[in-house]
Amino acid sequence: MCTYLTEKIEVTGSGKGSAGWFALSDATVYFDHPQHAQAEHTLNIDFLNPGKGPSARVAVELTAESARALARAIEATLEATPPGLI
Amino acid sequence: MKDGLTAGTISITGHGGDEIEAYLARPLDPASPFGSVVVIHHMPGYDAATKEITRKFAANGYAALMPNLYCRDAPGASPDDAAAAARAKGGVPDERLVGDVAGAAAHLRALDGANGKVGVIGYCSGGRQSFLAACSLQLEAAVDCYGACIVNPPPAGMPLKVQPIIDLAKALSCPLLGLFGADDQYPAPAETAEMAKELSALGKTHEFHTYDGAGHAFFAVNRPSYRVDAANDGWEKIWDFYGRYLAS
């Protein structure tokens, strides 16, 4: 269904979109119909900078399984990073 | 049979007098005055797949017009970026939807060669919006393709900004065709059965078909939800329905 369920967070970093790199200010995470992925619903993440317009967006659409694996990989990577680098 | 058509994005007057973009497809050399259809796109927006659907109506003798419901949210952006921007704002307000469909219907009625009869069709979130439009505007035929949240509120915990609109059914201005999947959860068969019960109680002309082996978005040929048998039969139902209510 069209859930509109969205988690919004502020982020600091950069993303590479169709027009090259840009500074990120926000990210949204939601589970809904994908634009491109071959699944009825996917976990979608948009990395955004609304100040630069709606096209300042890096988008991914992942199956739920892939999204959970990504979340675990991110946590594992950060856990394994030597103290002092974070 | 003359099967030429022309299609492309134009500007129309939508809700509040706003100039909005819309995709118009129409027969090139119609043999007789033609009926028209307002196509309401699904949540992924003003995309190639829904433009293809719009052209399909023109190929079958109707003028069809799909307003870009997200153009205010992201002027000039690609359809997927616009859909993301619209989603971040909570979707399309009901009042604005009705105004944009009204503008599209007025544009279609004014086309040279139009017979003045206008129907509406919508998919997914557009299914609910098709019903909303038909309860808010004078139209000749409406098709709801698996629209949820007409009878039931959004599931608990989901901050949907839409609310049930079954209480508008008494104002339904035209016959309604509903096409649903038996495996769909939003709307589930129990919800569409409740909707049919309410329409029957009100004496509103309606035809509902629920396809076994199909879930949500079974018309979407570019998605794994596509179900060829349900979609083919659904299109036959649409041609029959619009043939009765929109043809001259």
CSV table of C-alpha atoms in Angstrom, one decimal:
chain,number,residue,atom,x,y,z
A,1,MET,CA,0.0,0.0,0.0
A,2,CYS,CA,1.0,3.6,-0.1
A,3,THR,CA,2.3,3.8,3.5
A,4,TYR,CA,3.8,7.3,3.8
A,5,LEU,CA,5.6,5.8,6.8
A,6,THR,CA,8.8,7.8,7.0
A,7,GLU,CA,11.6,8.2,9.4
A,8,LYS,CA,13.5,11.4,8.9
A,9,ILE,CA,16.9,12.2,10.3
A,10,GLU,CA,19.5,14.9,9.9
A,11,VAL,CA,22.8,13.7,8.5
A,12,THR,CA,26.2,15.2,7.8
A,13,GLY,CA,28.2,14.0,4.9
A,14,SER,CA,28.2,14.0,1.1
A,15,GLY,CA,26.4,12.1,-1.6
A,16,LYS,CA,26.9,11.7,-5.4
A,17,GLY,CA,23.8,12.4,-7.4
A,18,SER,CA,23.1,12.8,-11.1
A,19,ALA,CA,24.9,16.2,-11.1
A,20,GLY,CA,27.9,15.1,-9.0
A,21,TRP,CA,28.8,15.4,-5.4
A,22,PHE,CA,26.8,17.5,-3.0
A,23,ALA,CA,26.6,18.1,0.8
A,24,LEU,CA,23.9,16.1,2.5
A,25,SER,CA,21.6,17.5,5.2
A,26,ASP,CA,18.8,15.0,5.6
A,27,ALA,CA,17.9,11.4,5.0
A,28,THR,CA,14.5,9.7,4.9
A,29,VAL,CA,13.9,6.0,5.4
A,30,TYR,CA,10.6,4.4,4.4
A,31,PHE,CA,9.0,1.1,3.4
A,32,ASP,CA,6.8,1.5,0.3
A,33,HIS,CA,6.5,0.9,-3.4
A,34,PRO,CA,9.8,1.2,-5.2
A,35,GLN,CA,10.4,3.2,-8.4
A,36,HIS,CA,12.7,0.6,-9.9
A,37,ALA,CA,13.4,-2.4,-7.7
A,38,GLN,CA,11.6,-5.6,-8.7
A,39,ALA,CA,9.6,-6.0,-5.5
A,40,GLU,CA,6.1,-4.8,-4.4
A,41,HIS,CA,7.5,-3.0,-1.4
A,42,THR,CA,11.1,-2.1,-0.5
A,43,LEU,CA,13.0,-0.3,2.2
A,44,ASN,CA,13.9,3.0,0.6
A,45,ILE,CA,16.5,5.5,1.7
A,46,ASP,CA,16.8,9.0,0.2
A,47,PHE,CA,19.9,11.0,1.0
A,48,LEU,CA,18.9,14.6,0.5
A,49,ASN,CA,19.7,18.3,0.5
A,50,PRO,CA,16.3,20.1,0.2
A,51,GLY,CA,18.1,23.4,0.1
A,52,LYS,CA,19.5,22.4,-3.3
A,53,GLY,CA,16.1,21.3,-4.7
A,54,PRO,CA,14.3,17.9,-5.1
A,55,SER,CA,16.9,16.6,-7.5
A,56,ALA,CA,19.6,16.7,-4.9
A,57,ARG,CA,18.8,13.2,-3.9
A,58,VAL,CA,20.7,9.9,-3.8
A,59,ALA,CA,18.2,7.1,-3.6
A,60,VAL,CA,18.4,3.3,-2.9
A,61,GLU,CA,15.6,0.7,-2.8
A,62,LEU,CA,16.4,-2.5,-1.0
A,63,THR,CA,14.5,-5.6,-0.1
A,64,ALA,CA,13.8,-5.9,3.6
A,65,GLU,CA,16.5,-8.6,3.9
A,66,SER,CA,19.1,-6.5,2.1
A,67,ALA,CA,18.2,-3.5,4.3
A,68,ARG,CA,18.7,-5.5,7.5
A,69,ALA,CA,22.0,-6.8,6.2
A,70,LEU,CA,23.1,-3.3,5.4
A,71,ALA,CA,22.2,-2.1,8.8
A,72,ARG,CA,24.2,-4.9,10.4
A,73,ALA,CA,27.1,-4.2,8.2
A,74,ILE,CA,27.1,-0.5,9.1
A,75,GLU,CA,27.0,-1.3,12.8
A,76,ALA,CA,29.7,-4.0,12.5
A,77,THR,CA,32.0,-1.6,10.5
A,78,LEU,CA,31.6,1.1,13.1
A,79,GLU,CA,32.2,-1.3,16.0
A,80,ALA,CA,35.4,-2.6,14.3
A,81,THR,CA,36.8,0.8,13.7
A,82,PRO,CA,39.8,1.5,16.0
A,83,PRO,CA,39.2,3.9,18.8
A,84,GLY,CA,40.3,7.4,18.0
A,85,LEU,CA,39.1,7.4,14.5
A,86,ILE,CA,35.4,8.1,15.3
B,1,MET,CA,-9.9,1.6,-38.0
B,2,LYS,CA,-7.9,4.8,-37.6
B,3,ASP,CA,-5.5,4.2,-34.8
B,4,GLY,CA,-3.2,7.3,-34.9
B,5,LEU,CA,-2.8,9.3,-31.7
B,6,THR,CA,-0.9,12.2,-30.4
B,7,ALA,CA,0.5,12.6,-26.9
B,8,GLY,CA,2.6,15.0,-24.8
B,9,THR,CA,2.8,17.2,-21.8
B,10,ILE,CA,0.7,20.3,-21.8
B,11,SER,CA,-0.2,23.0,-19.2
B,12,ILE,CA,-3.7,23.1,-17.7
B,13,THR,CA,-5.4,25.1,-15.0
B,14,GLY,CA,-5.6,23.1,-11.8
B,15,HIS,CA,-6.6,23.6,-8.2
B,16,GLY,CA,-6.6,27.2,-7.1
B,17,GLY,CA,-6.0,28.5,-10.6
B,18,ASP,CA,-2.5,27.0,-10.6
B,19,GLU,CA,-0.9,26.2,-13.9
B,20,ILE,CA,0.1,22.5,-13.7
B,21,GLU,CA,1.6,20.1,-16.2
B,22,ALA,CA,-0.5,17.2,-17.5
B,23,TYR,CA,0.0,14.5,-20.0
B,24,LEU,CA,-2.6,14.5,-22.8
B,25,ALA,CA,-3.1,11.7,-25.2
B,26,ARG,CA,-5.9,11.8,-27.8
B,27,PRO,CA,-6.9,10.1,-31.1
B,28,LEU,CA,-5.6,11.9,-34.1
B,29,ASP,CA,-8.6,11.3,-36.4
B,30,PRO,CA,-11.5,10.3,-34.3
B,31,ALA,CA,-14.4,8.8,-36.3
B,32,SER,CA,-17.0,10.4,-34.1
B,33,PRO,CA,-17.2,12.6,-30.9
B,34,PHE,CA,-15.1,10.9,-28.3
B,35,GLY,CA,-15.4,10.4,-24.5
B,36,SER,CA,-12.6,11.4,-22.2
B,37,VAL,CA,-10.8,10.0,-19.1
B,38,VAL,CA,-8.8,11.7,-16.4
B,39,VAL,CA,-6.0,9.4,-15.4
B,40,ILE,CA,-4.8,9.6,-11.8
B,41,HIS,CA,-1.3,8.4,-11.4
B,42,HIS,CA,-0.1,6.1,-8.6
B,43,MET,CA,2.1,7.1,-5.8
B,44,PRO,CA,5.4,6.7,-7.8
B,45,GLY,CA,4.1,9.7,-9.7
B,46,TYR,CA,3.9,11.1,-13.2
B,47,ASP,CA,6.0,8.3,-14.6
B,48,ALA,CA,6.5,6.5,-17.9
B,49,ALA,CA,4.3,3.6,-16.9
B,50,THR,CA,1.3,5.8,-16.3
B,51,LYS,CA,1.9,7.8,-19.4
B,52,GLU,CA,1.8,4.5,-21.3
B,53,ILE,CA,-1.6,3.8,-19.6
B,54,THR,CA,-2.8,7.3,-20.7
B,55,ARG,CA,-1.8,6.5,-24.3
B,56,LYS,CA,-3.6,3.2,-24.1
B,57,PHE,CA,-6.9,5.1,-23.7
B,58,ALA,CA,-6.1,7.3,-26.7
B,59,ALA,CA,-5.3,4.1,-28.7
B,60,ASN,CA,-8.8,2.9,-27.8
B,61,GLY,CA,-10.6,6.1,-28.9
B,62,TYR,CA,-10.7,8.2,-25.8
B,63,ALA,CA,-8.9,11.5,-25.0
B,64,ALA,CA,-7.0,11.0,-21.7
B,65,LEU,CA,-5.3,13.5,-19.5
B,66,MET,CA,-3.1,12.8,-16.5
B,67,PRO,CA,-2.3,15.8,-14.3
B,68,ASN,CA,1.0,15.7,-12.6
B,69,LEU,CA,-0.2,15.8,-9.0
B,70,TYR,CA,3.4,16.4,-7.7
B,71,CYS,CA,4.4,19.3,-10.0
B,72,ARG,CA,4.0,21.9,-7.3
B,73,ASP,CA,6.2,19.9,-4.9
B,74,ALA,CA,9.1,19.6,-7.3
B,75,PRO,CA,8.9,21.8,-10.4
B,76,GLY,CA,11.0,20.5,-13.2
B,77,ALA,CA,12.3,17.5,-11.2
B,78,SER,CA,12.3,14.0,-12.5
B,79,PRO,CA,9.2,11.9,-11.7
B,80,ASP,CA,10.9,9.8,-9.1
B,81,ASP,CA,12.5,12.8,-7.3
B,82,ALA,CA,9.2,14.6,-7.4
B,83,ALA,CA,7.5,11.6,-5.9
B,84,ALA,CA,10.0,11.6,-3.1
B,85,ALA,CA,9.5,15.3,-2.5
B,86,ALA,CA,5.7,14.9,-2.4
B,87,ARG,CA,5.9,12.0,-0.1
B,88,ALA,CA,8.1,13.9,2.3
B,89,LYS,CA,5.4,16.5,2.5
B,90,GLY,CA,2.8,13.9,3.3
B,91,GLY,CA,1.3,13.4,-0.1
B,92,VAL,CA,-1.4,15.1,-2.1
B,93,PRO,CA,-4.1,17.0,0.0
B,94,ASP,CA,-7.6,15.8,-0.9
B,95,GLU,CA,-8.8,19.3,-1.7
B,96,ARG,CA,-6.0,19.9,-4.1
B,97,LEU,CA,-6.6,16.5,-5.8
B,98,VAL,CA,-10.2,17.4,-6.4
B,99,GLY,CA,-9.3,20.8,-7.9
B,100,ASP,CA,-6.7,19.3,-10.2
B,101,VAL,CA,-9.1,16.6,-11.5
B,102,ALA,CA,-11.8,19.3,-12.0
B,103,GLY,CA,-9.3,21.3,-14.1
B,104,ALA,CA,-8.4,18.2,-16.1
B,105,ALA,CA,-12.0,17.4,-16.7
B,106,ALA,CA,-12.8,20.9,-17.8
B,107,HIS,CA,-9.9,20.8,-20.2
B,108,LEU,CA,-11.1,17.5,-21.7
B,109,ARG,CA,-14.7,18.7,-22.1
B,110,ALA,CA,-13.4,21.7,-24.1
B,111,LEU,CA,-11.4,19.7,-26.6
B,112,ASP,CA,-12.6,19.9,-30.1
B,113,GLY,CA,-14.5,16.7,-30.9
B,114,ALA,CA,-15.2,15.8,-27.3
B,115,ASN,CA,-18.7,14.5,-26.5
B,116,GLY,CA,-18.6,16.1,-23.1
B,117,LYS,CA,-18.6,12.9,-21.1
B,118,VAL,CA,-15.6,12.5,-18.7
B,119,GLY,CA,-14.6,9.5,-16.6
B,120,VAL,CA,-11.9,9.1,-14.1
B,121,ILE,CA,-9.5,6.2,-13.3
B,122,GLY,CA,-6.9,5.9,-10.7
B,123,TYR,CA,-4.4,3.3,-9.5
B,124,CYS,CA,-3.1,2.5,-6.0
B,125,SER,CA,-3.4,5.8,-4.1
B,126,GLY,CA,-5.1,7.1,-7.2
B,127,GLY,CA,-7.9,4.5,-6.7
B,128,ARG,CA,-9.0,6.2,-3.5
B,129,GLN,CA,-8.5,9.6,-5.3
B,130,SER,CA,-10.7,8.4,-8.2
B,131,PHE,CA,-13.5,7.6,-5.8
B,132,LEU,CA,-12.9,11.0,-4.0
B,133,ALA,CA,-13.1,12.8,-7.3
B,134,ALA,CA,-16.3,11.0,-8.3
B,135,CYS,CA,-17.9,12.0,-5.0
B,136,SER,CA,-16.8,15.6,-5.3
B,137,LEU,CA,-17.4,16.4,-9.0
B,138,GLN,CA,-20.0,15.7,-11.7
B,139,LEU,CA,-18.5,12.9,-13.8
B,140,GLU,CA,-19.9,10.2,-16.0
B,141,ALA,CA,-18.0,7.1,-14.9
B,142,ALA,CA,-15.3,6.3,-12.3
B,143,VAL,CA,-12.8,3.4,-12.0
B,144,ASP,CA,-11.1,2.5,-8.7
B,145,CYS,CA,-8.1,0.2,-9.2
B,146,TYR,CA,-7.2,-1.2,-5.8
B,147,GLY,CA,-7.5,2.1,-3.8
B,148,ALA,CA,-7.1,1.6,0.0
B,149,CYS,CA,-8.3,3.7,2.9
B,150,ILE,CA,-11.7,4.4,1.5
B,151,VAL,CA,-13.5,2.5,4.2
B,152,ASN,CA,-10.8,1.7,6.7
B,153,PRO,CA,-8.4,4.2,8.3
B,154,PRO,CA,-4.6,3.6,7.8
B,155,PRO,CA,-3.2,0.9,10.0
B,156,ALA,CA,-2.2,1.9,13.5
B,157,GLY,CA,1.3,3.3,13.7
B,158,MET,CA,1.4,4.5,10.1
B,159,PRO,CA,1.2,8.3,10.0
B,160,LEU,CA,-0.9,8.4,6.8
B,161,LYS,CA,-2.4,11.8,6.2
B,162,VAL,CA,-5.4,10.3,4.4
B,163,GLN,CA,-8.6,9.4,6.1
B,164,PRO,CA,-11.6,7.2,5.2
B,165,ILE,CA,-14.0,8.8,2.8
B,166,ILE,CA,-16.8,6.2,2.6
B,167,ASP,CA,-19.1,8.9,4.1
B,168,LEU,CA,-18.8,10.7,0.8
B,169,ALA,CA,-20.5,7.8,-1.1
B,170,LYS,CA,-23.9,9.4,-0.9
B,171,ALA,CA,-22.5,12.1,-3.2
B,172,LEU,CA,-21.1,9.7,-5.8
B,173,SER,CA,-22.1,11.3,-9.1
B,174,CYS,CA,-21.6,8.4,-11.5
B,175,PRO,CA,-21.3,4.6,-11.9
B,176,LEU,CA,-18.3,3.1,-10.2
B,177,LEU,CA,-16.2,0.2,-11.4
B,178,GLY,CA,-13.9,-1.4,-8.8
B,179,LEU,CA,-11.1,-3.7,-9.7
B,180,PHE,CA,-9.3,-5.4,-6.9
B,181,GLY,CA,-6.9,-8.3,-6.0
B,182,ALA,CA,-8.0,-11.1,-3.7
B,183,ASP,CA,-4.5,-11.2,-2.2
B,184,ASP,CA,-4.3,-7.5,-1.6
B,185,GLN,CA,-4.2,-6.3,2.0
B,186,TYR,CA,-4.7,-2.6,1.3
B,187,PRO,CA,-7.5,-2.8,0.3
B,188,ALA,CA,-8.3,-6.3,1.6
B,189,PRO,CA,-11.4,-8.0,0.2
B,190,ALA,CA,-13.3,-7.4,3.4
B,191,GLU,CA,-12.8,-3.6,2.9
B,192,THR,CA,-14.0,-3.6,-0.7
B,193,ALA,CA,-17.0,-5.8,0.4
B,194,GLU,CA,-17.9,-3.2,3.0
B,195,MET,CA,-17.6,-0.5,0.4
B,196,ALA,CA,-19.9,-2.4,-2.0
B,197,LYS,CA,-22.4,-2.9,0.8
B,198,GLU,CA,-22.5,0.8,1.5
B,199,LEU,CA,-23.0,1.6,-2.2
B,200,SER,CA,-25.8,-0.9,-2.5
B,201,ALA,CA,-27.5,0.6,0.5
B,202,LEU,CA,-27.3,4.0,-1.1
B,203,GLY,CA,-28.6,2.7,-4.4
B,204,LYS,CA,-25.4,3.7,-6.2
B,205,THR,CA,-24.6,1.9,-9.5
B,206,HIS,CA,-21.4,-0.1,-9.1
B,207,GLU,CA,-19.6,-3.2,-10.3
B,208,PHE,CA,-16.8,-4.7,-8.2
B,209,HIS,CA,-14.5,-7.5,-9.4
B,210,THR,CA,-11.9,-9.2,-7.2
B,211,TYR,CA,-9.4,-11.4,-8.9
B,212,ASP,CA,-8.0,-14.6,-7.4
B,213,GLY,CA,-4.3,-14.9,-7.6
B,214,ALA,CA,-3.7,-11.2,-7.8
B,215,GLY,CA,-2.6,-8.7,-5.2
B,216,HIS,CA,-2.0,-5.0,-5.3
B,217,ALA,CA,-0.9,-3.3,-8.5
B,218,PHE,CA,-1.8,-6.2,-10.8
B,219,PHE,CA,-2.1,-3.8,-13.8
B,220,ALA,CA,1.5,-2.6,-13.4
B,221,VAL,CA,3.3,-4.3,-16.4
B,222,ASN,CA,6.8,-3.2,-15.2
B,223,ARG,CA,6.4,-4.6,-11.7
B,224,PRO,CA,6.5,-8.2,-10.3
B,225,SER,CA,3.0,-7.6,-9.0
B,226,TYR,CA,1.7,-7.8,-12.6
B,227,ARG,CA,-0.8,-10.5,-13.2
B,228,VAL,CA,-1.5,-11.0,-16.8
B,229,ASP,CA,-4.9,-12.8,-16.5
B,230,ALA,CA,-6.3,-10.2,-14.0
B,231,ALA,CA,-4.9,-7.3,-16.0
B,232,ASN,CA,-6.3,-8.5,-19.3
B,233,ASP,CA,-9.7,-9.2,-17.9
B,234,GLY,CA,-9.6,-5.9,-16.0
B,235,TRP,CA,-8.9,-3.9,-19.2
B,236,GLU,CA,-11.9,-5.7,-20.9
B,237,LYS,CA,-14.0,-4.6,-17.9
B,238,ILE,CA,-12.8,-1.0,-18.3
B,239,TRP,CA,-13.5,-0.9,-22.1
B,240,ASP,CA,-17.0,-2.3,-21.5
B,241,PHE,CA,-17.7,0.1,-18.7
B,242,TYR,CA,-16.4,3.2,-20.4
B,243,GLY,CA,-18.1,2.0,-23.6
B,244,ARG,CA,-21.4,2.1,-21.9
B,245,TYR,CA,-21.0,5.4,-20.0
B,246,LEU,CA,-18.6,7.5,-21.9
B,247,ALA,CA,-19.2,6.7,-25.6
B,248,SER,CA,-21.5,8.9,-27.5
